[in-house]
Amino acid sequence: LAPVTLDIASQFQNGPLAEPRTLNLPAGFTASVFAAGLSSPRFMAIGPDGTIFATGMNEGQIYALPDRDGDGIADEIQVWAEGLRQPNGLAFHEGYLYVGETHQVVRFQVGADGARQGDPEPVVPDLPSGEGHWTRTVGFDPDGGLFVSVGSSCNVCDEDDERRAAISVYNADGSNGRVFMGGLRNAVGFVWHPDSNEMWATNNGRDQLGDDLPFETVYQVRDGGDAGWPNCYPAPEGLMPDPQFGQPDSCQAVDPPAVSIQAH
């Protein structure tokens, strides 16, 4: 892996990015700053005309970052939408841009040139919100199903709403919603394999079990699956009952992670 230094000190004068950082990149890869000065950018999506869109969580905005001359640097930072409540996930589908706010999913109609057409339309208007994990990720599977991830309301607890600590699936118009896979304490990122169409998700484990437990995980998401939270967690010796909510048999029917990595 070849170290590459990004000189971004001139653009980030304070905080952890005030000094140039070194990225270790595989041979043949390069990295450079595409856009700087965005407020709390989170998730990205590519619009119909190739423009990069990004959510700005703290300011409640969506940014459009056009690169019309294709030089790898955004020509400008456009505030494409604002007034949203902690927007996180983005997904384009059949002429709409879907946005995961902390309390709902809305969609904007988008023109062929990427221009916004009208105000947001609520699609899933009643997501559980409040304390705990507040990001909402959205995405579409190859069949057009709308998937929404909602994290837990706590570190570890029994939830009152089954949509918490789970990934749910809806029709594109928000109808016929149901939980697809549960036990995922905070599955912030998910994606579909381009060849097999398998769904994969990252997951953040619980806190307060020490510096090294539990592992962070990646799951192959399946309909009806259970990743185990709050009753079970992954450890070096395998799946273990949670010390607060687990029982000796808590992990018997739990889906093991496909990948385990260091604790967060």
Coordinates of C-alpha atoms in Angstrom, one line a residue:
L1 CA 0.0 0.0 0.0
A2 CA 1.5 3.3 -1.0
P3 CA 1.1 6.3 1.3
V4 CA -0.5 9.4 -0.2
T5 CA -0.6 12.7 1.5
L6 CA -3.6 15.0 0.9
D7 CA -2.8 18.6 1.5
I8 CA -6.1 19.8 3.0
A9 CA -4.8 21.9 5.8
S10 CA -5.6 25.1 3.9
Q11 CA -9.3 24.0 3.7
F12 CA -9.7 22.7 7.3
Q13 CA -8.0 25.1 9.7
N14 CA -9.3 23.6 12.9
G15 CA -10.0 20.1 14.3
P16 CA -8.6 16.7 13.4
L17 CA -8.2 17.6 9.7
A18 CA -6.1 20.7 10.4
E19 CA -2.9 18.8 9.5
P20 CA -2.4 16.8 6.3
R21 CA -3.5 13.2 6.6
T22 CA -1.8 10.2 5.0
L23 CA -4.0 7.6 3.3
N24 CA -2.7 4.1 2.5
L25 CA -3.9 3.3 -1.0
P26 CA -3.5 0.2 -3.2
A27 CA -1.2 0.5 -6.2
G28 CA -2.8 2.4 -9.1
F29 CA -5.2 4.4 -6.9
T30 CA -5.0 8.1 -6.2
A31 CA -7.0 10.4 -3.9
S32 CA -7.7 14.1 -4.0
V33 CA -10.3 16.6 -2.5
F34 CA -13.4 16.7 -4.6
A35 CA -15.3 19.3 -2.5
A36 CA -14.6 21.1 0.7
G37 CA -16.5 23.4 3.1
L38 CA -19.7 21.3 3.3
S39 CA -21.4 21.2 6.7
S40 CA -21.4 17.6 8.2
P41 CA -21.6 15.7 4.9
R42 CA -22.8 12.1 5.4
F43 CA -24.2 10.0 2.6
M44 CA -23.8 10.5 -1.2
A45 CA -25.7 9.5 -4.3
I46 CA -25.2 10.0 -8.1
G47 CA -27.9 12.0 -9.8
P48 CA -29.4 11.3 -13.3
D49 CA -26.9 13.7 -14.9
G50 CA -23.9 12.4 -13.0
T51 CA -24.0 15.1 -10.3
I52 CA -22.9 14.0 -6.8
F53 CA -25.5 14.7 -4.1
A54 CA -24.7 14.7 -0.4
T55 CA -26.6 15.2 2.8
G56 CA -25.6 17.8 5.3
M57 CA -26.9 16.6 8.6
N58 CA -26.3 19.5 11.0
E59 CA -27.7 22.1 8.7
G60 CA -30.6 20.0 7.3
Q61 CA -29.5 20.4 3.8
I62 CA -28.9 18.4 0.6
Y63 CA -25.9 19.5 -1.5
A64 CA -25.5 19.2 -5.3
L65 CA -21.8 19.0 -6.4
P66 CA -21.7 19.3 -10.2
D67 CA -18.4 18.6 -12.0
R68 CA -19.3 19.7 -15.5
D69 CA -15.8 19.7 -16.9
G70 CA -14.9 16.3 -15.5
D71 CA -11.7 17.4 -13.8
G72 CA -12.4 15.6 -10.5
I73 CA -13.2 18.8 -8.6
A74 CA -16.7 20.1 -7.9
D75 CA -17.5 23.3 -9.8
E76 CA -19.6 24.6 -6.9
I77 CA -21.5 23.6 -3.9
Q78 CA -25.2 24.1 -4.5
V79 CA -27.8 23.9 -1.6
W80 CA -30.3 21.8 -3.5
A81 CA -32.7 21.5 -0.6
E82 CA -32.9 22.7 3.0
G83 CA -35.1 22.7 6.1
L84 CA -34.8 19.0 6.6
R85 CA -34.5 17.3 10.0
Q86 CA -31.1 15.6 10.2
P87 CA -31.0 14.1 6.7
N88 CA -28.8 11.1 6.3
G89 CA -29.5 8.5 3.6
L90 CA -30.0 9.3 -0.1
A91 CA -31.3 7.1 -2.9
F92 CA -32.4 7.9 -6.5
H93 CA -35.3 5.8 -7.8
E94 CA -37.6 6.3 -10.9
G95 CA -37.3 10.1 -11.1
Y96 CA -37.2 10.8 -7.4
L97 CA -34.6 11.5 -4.8
Y98 CA -35.5 9.7 -1.5
V99 CA -34.1 11.2 1.7
G100 CA -34.0 9.6 5.1
E101 CA -34.8 12.2 7.8
T102 CA -34.6 11.1 11.4
H103 CA -38.4 11.0 11.7
Q104 CA -39.6 10.2 8.1
V105 CA -38.6 9.4 4.6
V106 CA -39.4 12.0 1.9
R107 CA -38.9 12.2 -1.8
F108 CA -38.2 15.0 -4.2
Q109 CA -39.1 14.8 -7.9
V110 CA -35.9 15.3 -10.0
G111 CA -35.6 16.5 -13.6
A112 CA -33.4 14.8 -16.2
D113 CA -30.8 17.6 -15.6
G114 CA -30.8 17.0 -11.9
A115 CA -32.9 20.0 -11.0
R116 CA -35.3 19.8 -8.1
Q117 CA -39.0 19.9 -9.1
G118 CA -41.3 20.9 -6.2
D119 CA -41.4 20.4 -2.5
P120 CA -40.7 17.1 -0.6
E121 CA -43.4 14.5 -0.5
P122 CA -43.6 12.3 2.7
V123 CA -43.3 8.7 1.8
V124 CA -42.9 7.0 5.2
P125 CA -44.1 9.8 7.6
D126 CA -43.9 8.1 11.0
L127 CA -40.5 6.6 11.6
P128 CA -39.6 6.1 15.3
S129 CA -37.4 9.0 16.4
G130 CA -36.2 10.6 19.6
E131 CA -33.4 9.3 21.8
G132 CA -30.7 7.0 20.6
H133 CA -29.4 6.5 17.1
W134 CA -31.0 9.1 14.9
T135 CA -29.6 8.4 11.4
R136 CA -31.9 6.8 8.8
T137 CA -30.4 5.1 5.8
V138 CA -32.5 4.4 2.7
G139 CA -31.9 2.3 -0.4
F140 CA -33.6 0.3 -3.2
D141 CA -33.1 -3.3 -4.0
P142 CA -33.1 -4.5 -7.6
D143 CA -36.8 -5.2 -7.4
G144 CA -37.6 -1.7 -6.4
G145 CA -38.3 -2.3 -2.7
L146 CA -37.5 0.7 -0.4
F147 CA -35.3 -0.3 2.5
V148 CA -35.0 1.8 5.6
S149 CA -32.6 1.3 8.5
V150 CA -33.5 2.6 12.0
G151 CA -31.0 2.2 14.9
S152 CA -31.8 1.5 18.5
S153 CA -33.1 4.0 21.0
C154 CA -30.5 3.0 23.6
N155 CA -27.2 1.2 24.1
V156 CA -28.9 -2.0 25.0
C157 CA -32.6 -2.5 25.9
D158 CA -35.9 -4.1 24.8
E159 CA -37.5 -1.9 22.2
D160 CA -41.2 -1.0 22.2
D161 CA -41.2 -0.4 18.4
E162 CA -40.1 -3.4 16.3
R163 CA -38.8 -1.0 13.6
R164 CA -36.0 0.1 16.0
A165 CA -32.7 -1.8 15.6
A166 CA -33.9 -3.2 12.3
I167 CA -34.1 -2.8 8.6
S168 CA -37.6 -2.5 7.2
V169 CA -38.9 -2.7 3.6
Y170 CA -41.7 -0.8 1.9
N171 CA -43.1 -0.3 -1.5
A172 CA -41.6 2.7 -3.3
D173 CA -44.7 4.8 -2.3
G174 CA -44.2 3.9 1.4
S175 CA -47.0 1.3 1.6
N176 CA -46.9 -2.2 3.0
G177 CA -44.1 -1.6 5.4
R178 CA -42.7 -4.5 7.5
V179 CA -39.5 -5.4 9.3
F180 CA -37.1 -7.3 7.0
M181 CA -34.3 -8.2 9.5
G182 CA -34.1 -7.4 13.2
G183 CA -31.4 -7.4 15.9
L184 CA -29.3 -4.9 14.1
R185 CA -28.4 -2.3 16.7
N186 CA -27.3 0.3 14.2
A187 CA -27.0 -0.8 10.6
V188 CA -26.0 2.6 9.2
G189 CA -24.7 1.4 5.8
F190 CA -26.2 -1.2 3.4
V191 CA -25.7 -2.2 -0.2
W192 CA -26.6 -4.9 -2.7
H193 CA -24.0 -7.1 -4.5
P194 CA -24.1 -6.2 -8.2
D195 CA -24.0 -9.8 -9.4
S196 CA -25.8 -11.9 -6.8
N197 CA -28.2 -9.1 -5.5
E198 CA -27.4 -10.2 -1.9
M199 CA -28.0 -7.4 0.6
W200 CA -25.1 -6.6 3.0
A201 CA -25.0 -4.2 6.0
T202 CA -22.6 -2.9 8.5
N203 CA -23.6 -2.9 12.2
N204 CA -22.4 -1.1 15.3
G205 CA -22.3 -3.2 18.4
R206 CA -23.2 -2.2 21.9
D207 CA -21.0 -0.1 24.3
Q208 CA -19.7 -0.7 27.8
L209 CA -18.3 -4.1 27.5
G210 CA -14.7 -2.9 27.4
D211 CA -12.4 -1.5 24.7
D212 CA -12.4 -4.6 22.5
L213 CA -15.9 -6.0 22.7
P214 CA -18.2 -6.5 21.0
F215 CA -16.8 -6.7 17.5
E216 CA -18.2 -4.5 14.7
T217 CA -19.8 -6.6 12.1
V218 CA -21.0 -7.0 8.5
Y219 CA -24.0 -9.1 7.9
Q220 CA -25.6 -10.7 4.8
V221 CA -29.1 -9.4 5.4
R222 CA -31.9 -11.9 4.9
D223 CA -35.7 -11.7 5.1
G224 CA -36.7 -12.8 8.6
G225 CA -33.1 -12.7 9.9
D226 CA -32.0 -11.8 13.5
A227 CA -28.6 -10.4 14.2
G228 CA -29.1 -10.9 17.9
W229 CA -29.2 -7.5 19.6
P230 CA -29.9 -7.0 22.5
N231 CA -29.7 -10.6 23.6
C232 CA -26.5 -11.7 21.9
Y233 CA -23.2 -10.2 20.8
P234 CA -20.1 -11.4 18.7
A235 CA -16.9 -12.2 20.6
P236 CA -13.6 -14.0 19.8
E237 CA -15.1 -17.3 21.0
G238 CA -18.3 -16.8 18.9
L239 CA -21.7 -15.5 19.7
M240 CA -22.2 -14.8 23.4
P241 CA -25.3 -14.0 25.5
D242 CA -25.5 -10.4 26.5
P243 CA -24.6 -10.0 30.2
Q244 CA -27.7 -7.8 30.8
F245 CA -30.4 -9.2 28.4
G246 CA -29.1 -12.6 27.4
Q247 CA -30.0 -16.1 28.4
P248 CA -27.9 -19.3 27.9
D249 CA -29.8 -20.1 24.7
S250 CA -30.0 -16.5 23.4
C251 CA -27.7 -17.1 20.5
Q252 CA -29.0 -20.4 19.1
A253 CA -31.2 -18.9 16.4
V254 CA -29.1 -15.8 15.7
D255 CA -27.5 -15.1 12.3
P256 CA -23.7 -15.0 12.7
P257 CA -21.9 -12.1 11.1
A258 CA -20.2 -12.6 7.8
V259 CA -17.3 -10.4 8.9
S260 CA -16.2 -9.3 12.3
I261 CA -13.8 -6.3 12.8
Q262 CA -12.4 -4.4 15.7
A263 CA -14.7 -2.8 18.2
H264 CA -15.7 0.9 17.7

